[in-house]
Amino acid sequence: MRYNQVGKSDLHISDIGFGCMSLENDEQVNKRIIDEAIAAGINFFDTADLYDKGENERQIGRLLHGRRSECILATKVGNRWKADGSGWDWAPGKDYIIGAVEDSLRRLETDYIDLYQLHGGTIEDPIDEIIEAFDILVEQGKIRAYGISSIRPQVIQEYVNRSAIVSVMMQYSLLDRRPEESVIKLLQENQISVLARGSLAQGLLSGKPAREYLSYSAEEVEAAAKAVRFVAGTKRSASQTAVMYALKKQPVASAVVGIRTLEQLRDVVDITSATELTGAEHHFLSESVKPGTYDKFR
């Protein structure tokens, strides 16, 4: 497993990040998955206070109990569940963030969070107030670094200009190359890492039947999946090839993959022993489908 620095921080995370949202409710099974992930070299675990109304954080706290020093733990903030549980509201104010971190720390059974991320964001938010909240938490030692989870170029630009973010979590895959339009270059120039989620494009690049996806037709999706299978050949699996494609792009520091079974875990961690994706293979894949652009969220 390779480890990459997150932005200008002192965090170093594994090529493969463990997306905890996909974990189901069998804690005994999940313990085996988490223990095997750590044994395989995965050290980056990503959750959010929103997932399962906080229960995902609680479960991760229990599963990592006694192993905290081996892990880089990330969670997210900004969404507040309604009192009746019917949904959530966007609540990115300073006071809310500073209060919410205490709940996350308690659920995660830790006294610090390695990477605290704003879970979304709009250009209408009180951005300076949000940044102030994160800076206060860094000063207090409750978080080591902060970033945002966003696909909005305009919002990302504001945080790059005005804050000390070290990372942006965003969708990035062969079937979602919208960040290449402007965001990737912006982040690379400012030494801010990308945490790539969705590298399998909801499984469409790893065996699920083709269907429309984002701006792509089912036929275009199938063409991309066929290219992935061709490049994979007998050297690696389709899912490994798709994840390698995302990791090949700078400044991607980790491909955060949702994992719910040991089989999924073993397939993705076998990337460490699979044949490296060559520059020619990466180019072939890129040519298999035209890159998209953001038509909203600008």
Short mmCIF file of N, CA and C in Angstrom, two decimals, residues 3-79:
data_model
loop_
_atom_site.label_atom_id
_atom_site.label_comp_id
_atom_site.label_asym_id
_atom_site.label_seq_id
_atom_site.Cartn_x
_atom_site.Cartn_y
_atom_site.Cartn_z
N TYR A 3 1.28 5.45 0.48
CA TYR A 3 0.71 6.48 1.34
C TYR A 3 1.08 7.85 0.77
N ASN A 4 0.11 8.73 0.78
CA ASN A 4 0.28 10.04 0.16
C ASN A 4 -0.04 11.15 1.15
N GLN A 5 0.72 12.21 1.08
CA GLN A 5 0.49 13.38 1.92
C GLN A 5 -0.81 14.06 1.49
N VAL A 6 -1.58 14.50 2.46
CA VAL A 6 -2.82 15.22 2.18
C VAL A 6 -2.52 16.71 2.20
N GLY A 7 -2.52 17.30 1.00
CA GLY A 7 -2.23 18.72 0.90
C GLY A 7 -0.91 19.08 1.56
N LYS A 8 -0.92 20.17 2.33
CA LYS A 8 0.28 20.60 3.05
C LYS A 8 0.26 20.14 4.52
N SER A 9 -0.67 19.23 4.85
CA SER A 9 -0.81 18.76 6.23
C SER A 9 0.25 17.71 6.54
N ASP A 10 0.25 17.25 7.78
CA ASP A 10 1.14 16.15 8.15
C ASP A 10 0.41 14.81 8.13
N LEU A 11 -0.75 14.76 7.46
CA LEU A 11 -1.49 13.52 7.30
C LEU A 11 -0.97 12.76 6.08
N HIS A 12 -0.76 11.46 6.24
CA HIS A 12 -0.37 10.60 5.13
C HIS A 12 -1.36 9.43 5.08
N ILE A 13 -2.06 9.30 3.98
CA ILE A 13 -3.15 8.34 3.90
C ILE A 13 -2.91 7.31 2.80
N SER A 14 -3.53 6.16 2.97
CA SER A 14 -3.37 5.05 2.03
C SER A 14 -4.03 5.36 0.69
N ASP A 15 -3.42 4.80 -0.39
CA ASP A 15 -4.00 4.92 -1.72
C ASP A 15 -5.49 4.60 -1.73
N ILE A 16 -5.85 3.55 -1.01
CA ILE A 16 -7.25 3.14 -0.89
C ILE A 16 -7.81 3.64 0.43
N GLY A 17 -8.86 4.43 0.35
CA GLY A 17 -9.55 4.88 1.54
C GLY A 17 -10.79 4.02 1.76
N PHE A 18 -11.14 3.81 3.01
CA PHE A 18 -12.29 2.98 3.36
C PHE A 18 -13.50 3.89 3.56
N GLY A 19 -14.46 3.82 2.62
CA GLY A 19 -15.70 4.57 2.75
C GLY A 19 -16.65 3.81 3.66
N CYS A 20 -16.85 4.34 4.86
CA CYS A 20 -17.57 3.59 5.90
C CYS A 20 -19.09 3.59 5.72
N MET A 21 -19.61 4.48 4.90
CA MET A 21 -21.06 4.59 4.75
C MET A 21 -21.68 3.28 4.29
N SER A 22 -20.93 2.47 3.54
CA SER A 22 -21.48 1.25 2.97
C SER A 22 -21.61 0.11 3.97
N LEU A 23 -20.98 0.23 5.13
CA LEU A 23 -21.04 -0.85 6.11
C LEU A 23 -22.48 -1.11 6.55
N GLU A 24 -22.81 -2.38 6.69
CA GLU A 24 -24.15 -2.74 7.15
C GLU A 24 -24.14 -2.89 8.66
N ASN A 25 -25.18 -3.47 9.23
CA ASN A 25 -25.35 -3.42 10.69
C ASN A 25 -24.82 -4.63 11.45
N ASP A 26 -24.19 -5.57 10.75
CA ASP A 26 -23.61 -6.73 11.43
C ASP A 26 -22.21 -6.37 11.93
N GLU A 27 -22.13 -5.99 13.19
CA GLU A 27 -20.88 -5.46 13.71
C GLU A 27 -19.79 -6.53 13.78
N GLN A 28 -20.17 -7.78 13.97
CA GLN A 28 -19.18 -8.85 14.02
C GLN A 28 -18.50 -9.00 12.66
N VAL A 29 -19.30 -8.98 11.60
CA VAL A 29 -18.76 -9.05 10.24
C VAL A 29 -17.92 -7.81 9.96
N ASN A 30 -18.43 -6.66 10.34
CA ASN A 30 -17.71 -5.42 10.08
C ASN A 30 -16.36 -5.37 10.79
N LYS A 31 -16.27 -5.96 11.97
CA LYS A 31 -14.99 -5.99 12.68
C LYS A 31 -13.97 -6.78 11.88
N ARG A 32 -14.39 -7.90 11.31
CA ARG A 32 -13.47 -8.69 10.50
C ARG A 32 -13.00 -7.88 9.28
N ILE A 33 -13.94 -7.15 8.67
CA ILE A 33 -13.59 -6.34 7.50
C ILE A 33 -12.60 -5.24 7.87
N ILE A 34 -12.89 -4.51 8.96
CA ILE A 34 -12.03 -3.42 9.38
C ILE A 34 -10.65 -3.94 9.77
N ASP A 35 -10.60 -5.04 10.54
CA ASP A 35 -9.31 -5.60 10.96
C ASP A 35 -8.48 -6.03 9.76
N GLU A 36 -9.14 -6.64 8.77
CA GLU A 36 -8.41 -7.08 7.57
C GLU A 36 -7.96 -5.87 6.75
N ALA A 37 -8.78 -4.83 6.72
CA ALA A 37 -8.39 -3.62 5.98
C ALA A 37 -7.13 -3.02 6.59
N ILE A 38 -7.09 -2.91 7.91
CA ILE A 38 -5.90 -2.35 8.57
C ILE A 38 -4.69 -3.25 8.33
N ALA A 39 -4.89 -4.55 8.41
CA ALA A 39 -3.79 -5.49 8.17
C ALA A 39 -3.25 -5.36 6.74
N ALA A 40 -4.14 -5.01 5.80
CA ALA A 40 -3.73 -4.85 4.40
C ALA A 40 -3.07 -3.51 4.14
N GLY A 41 -3.08 -2.62 5.12
CA GLY A 41 -2.40 -1.34 4.97
C GLY A 41 -3.31 -0.14 4.82
N ILE A 42 -4.63 -0.35 4.78
CA ILE A 42 -5.54 0.80 4.72
C ILE A 42 -5.51 1.52 6.07
N ASN A 43 -5.26 2.81 6.01
CA ASN A 43 -5.24 3.57 7.27
C ASN A 43 -6.23 4.73 7.27
N PHE A 44 -6.93 4.94 6.14
CA PHE A 44 -7.82 6.09 6.01
C PHE A 44 -9.28 5.63 6.03
N PHE A 45 -10.03 6.10 7.03
CA PHE A 45 -11.43 5.72 7.21
C PHE A 45 -12.28 6.98 7.21
N ASP A 46 -13.29 7.00 6.33
CA ASP A 46 -14.10 8.20 6.13
C ASP A 46 -15.57 7.92 6.45
N THR A 47 -16.13 8.75 7.31
CA THR A 47 -17.53 8.63 7.68
C THR A 47 -18.14 10.04 7.68
N ALA A 48 -19.32 10.18 8.27
CA ALA A 48 -19.98 11.49 8.40
C ALA A 48 -21.02 11.41 9.50
N ASP A 49 -21.28 12.55 10.15
CA ASP A 49 -22.29 12.56 11.20
C ASP A 49 -23.68 12.28 10.65
N LEU A 50 -23.86 12.52 9.35
CA LEU A 50 -25.17 12.31 8.71
C LEU A 50 -25.51 10.84 8.53
N TYR A 51 -24.51 10.01 8.33
CA TYR A 51 -24.76 8.61 7.98
C TYR A 51 -25.48 7.86 9.10
N ASP A 52 -26.62 7.30 8.73
CA ASP A 52 -27.41 6.50 9.67
C ASP A 52 -27.65 7.27 10.97
N LYS A 53 -27.88 8.57 10.83
CA LYS A 53 -28.21 9.43 11.97
C LYS A 53 -27.18 9.33 13.10
N GLY A 54 -25.91 9.24 12.72
CA GLY A 54 -24.83 9.18 13.69
C GLY A 54 -24.40 7.79 14.07
N GLU A 55 -25.19 6.78 13.73
CA GLU A 55 -24.86 5.41 14.12
C GLU A 55 -23.61 4.91 13.41
N ASN A 56 -23.36 5.39 12.18
CA ASN A 56 -22.14 4.97 11.48
C ASN A 56 -20.91 5.44 12.24
N GLU A 57 -20.92 6.67 12.73
CA GLU A 57 -19.81 7.14 13.55
C GLU A 57 -19.67 6.30 14.81
N ARG A 58 -20.78 6.00 15.47
CA ARG A 58 -20.72 5.19 16.69
C ARG A 58 -20.09 3.83 16.40
N GLN A 59 -20.51 3.22 15.30
CA GLN A 59 -19.98 1.90 14.96
C GLN A 59 -18.48 1.96 14.66
N ILE A 60 -18.06 2.97 13.92
CA ILE A 60 -16.64 3.12 13.62
C ILE A 60 -15.85 3.36 14.89
N GLY A 61 -16.40 4.14 15.81
CA GLY A 61 -15.74 4.35 17.08
C GLY A 61 -15.51 3.05 17.83
N ARG A 62 -16.52 2.20 17.85
CA ARG A 62 -16.38 0.91 18.52
C ARG A 62 -15.39 0.00 17.79
N LEU A 63 -15.48 -0.02 16.45
CA LEU A 63 -14.64 -0.92 15.66
C LEU A 63 -13.17 -0.53 15.71
N LEU A 64 -12.89 0.75 15.86
CA LEU A 64 -11.50 1.21 15.90
C LEU A 64 -10.99 1.38 17.33
N HIS A 65 -11.80 1.01 18.30
CA HIS A 65 -11.40 1.14 19.70
C HIS A 65 -10.11 0.34 19.94
N GLY A 66 -9.13 1.01 20.50
CA GLY A 66 -7.84 0.37 20.74
C GLY A 66 -6.90 0.41 19.55
N ARG A 67 -7.40 0.89 18.40
CA ARG A 67 -6.56 0.93 17.18
C ARG A 67 -6.50 2.35 16.63
N ARG A 68 -6.90 3.31 17.43
CA ARG A 68 -7.02 4.69 16.95
C ARG A 68 -5.70 5.21 16.38
N SER A 69 -4.59 4.88 17.02
CA SER A 69 -3.30 5.41 16.58
C SER A 69 -2.87 4.86 15.23
N GLU A 70 -3.51 3.79 14.77
CA GLU A 70 -3.16 3.19 13.49
C GLU A 70 -3.93 3.82 12.32
N CYS A 71 -4.85 4.72 12.63
CA CYS A 71 -5.80 5.18 11.62
C CYS A 71 -5.78 6.69 11.44
N ILE A 72 -6.07 7.11 10.22
CA ILE A 72 -6.39 8.50 9.92
C ILE A 72 -7.91 8.54 9.76
N LEU A 73 -8.56 9.24 10.66
CA LEU A 73 -10.02 9.21 10.75
C LEU A 73 -10.61 10.53 10.26
N ALA A 74 -11.53 10.40 9.30
CA ALA A 74 -12.18 11.57 8.73
C ALA A 74 -13.68 11.48 8.93
N THR A 75 -14.29 12.62 9.22
CA THR A 75 -15.74 12.67 9.25
C THR A 75 -16.17 14.02 8.68
N LYS A 76 -17.49 14.21 8.60
CA LYS A 76 -18.02 15.40 7.93
C LYS A 76 -19.11 16.04 8.77
N VAL A 77 -19.35 17.34 8.48
CA VAL A 77 -20.30 18.11 9.26
C VAL A 77 -21.01 19.10 8.34
N GLY A 78 -22.20 19.53 8.77
CA GLY A 78 -22.92 20.57 8.03
C GLY A 78 -24.39 20.26 7.81
N ASN A 79 -24.76 19.00 7.93
CA ASN A 79 -26.16 18.61 7.76
C ASN A 79 -26.74 18.23 9.13
#
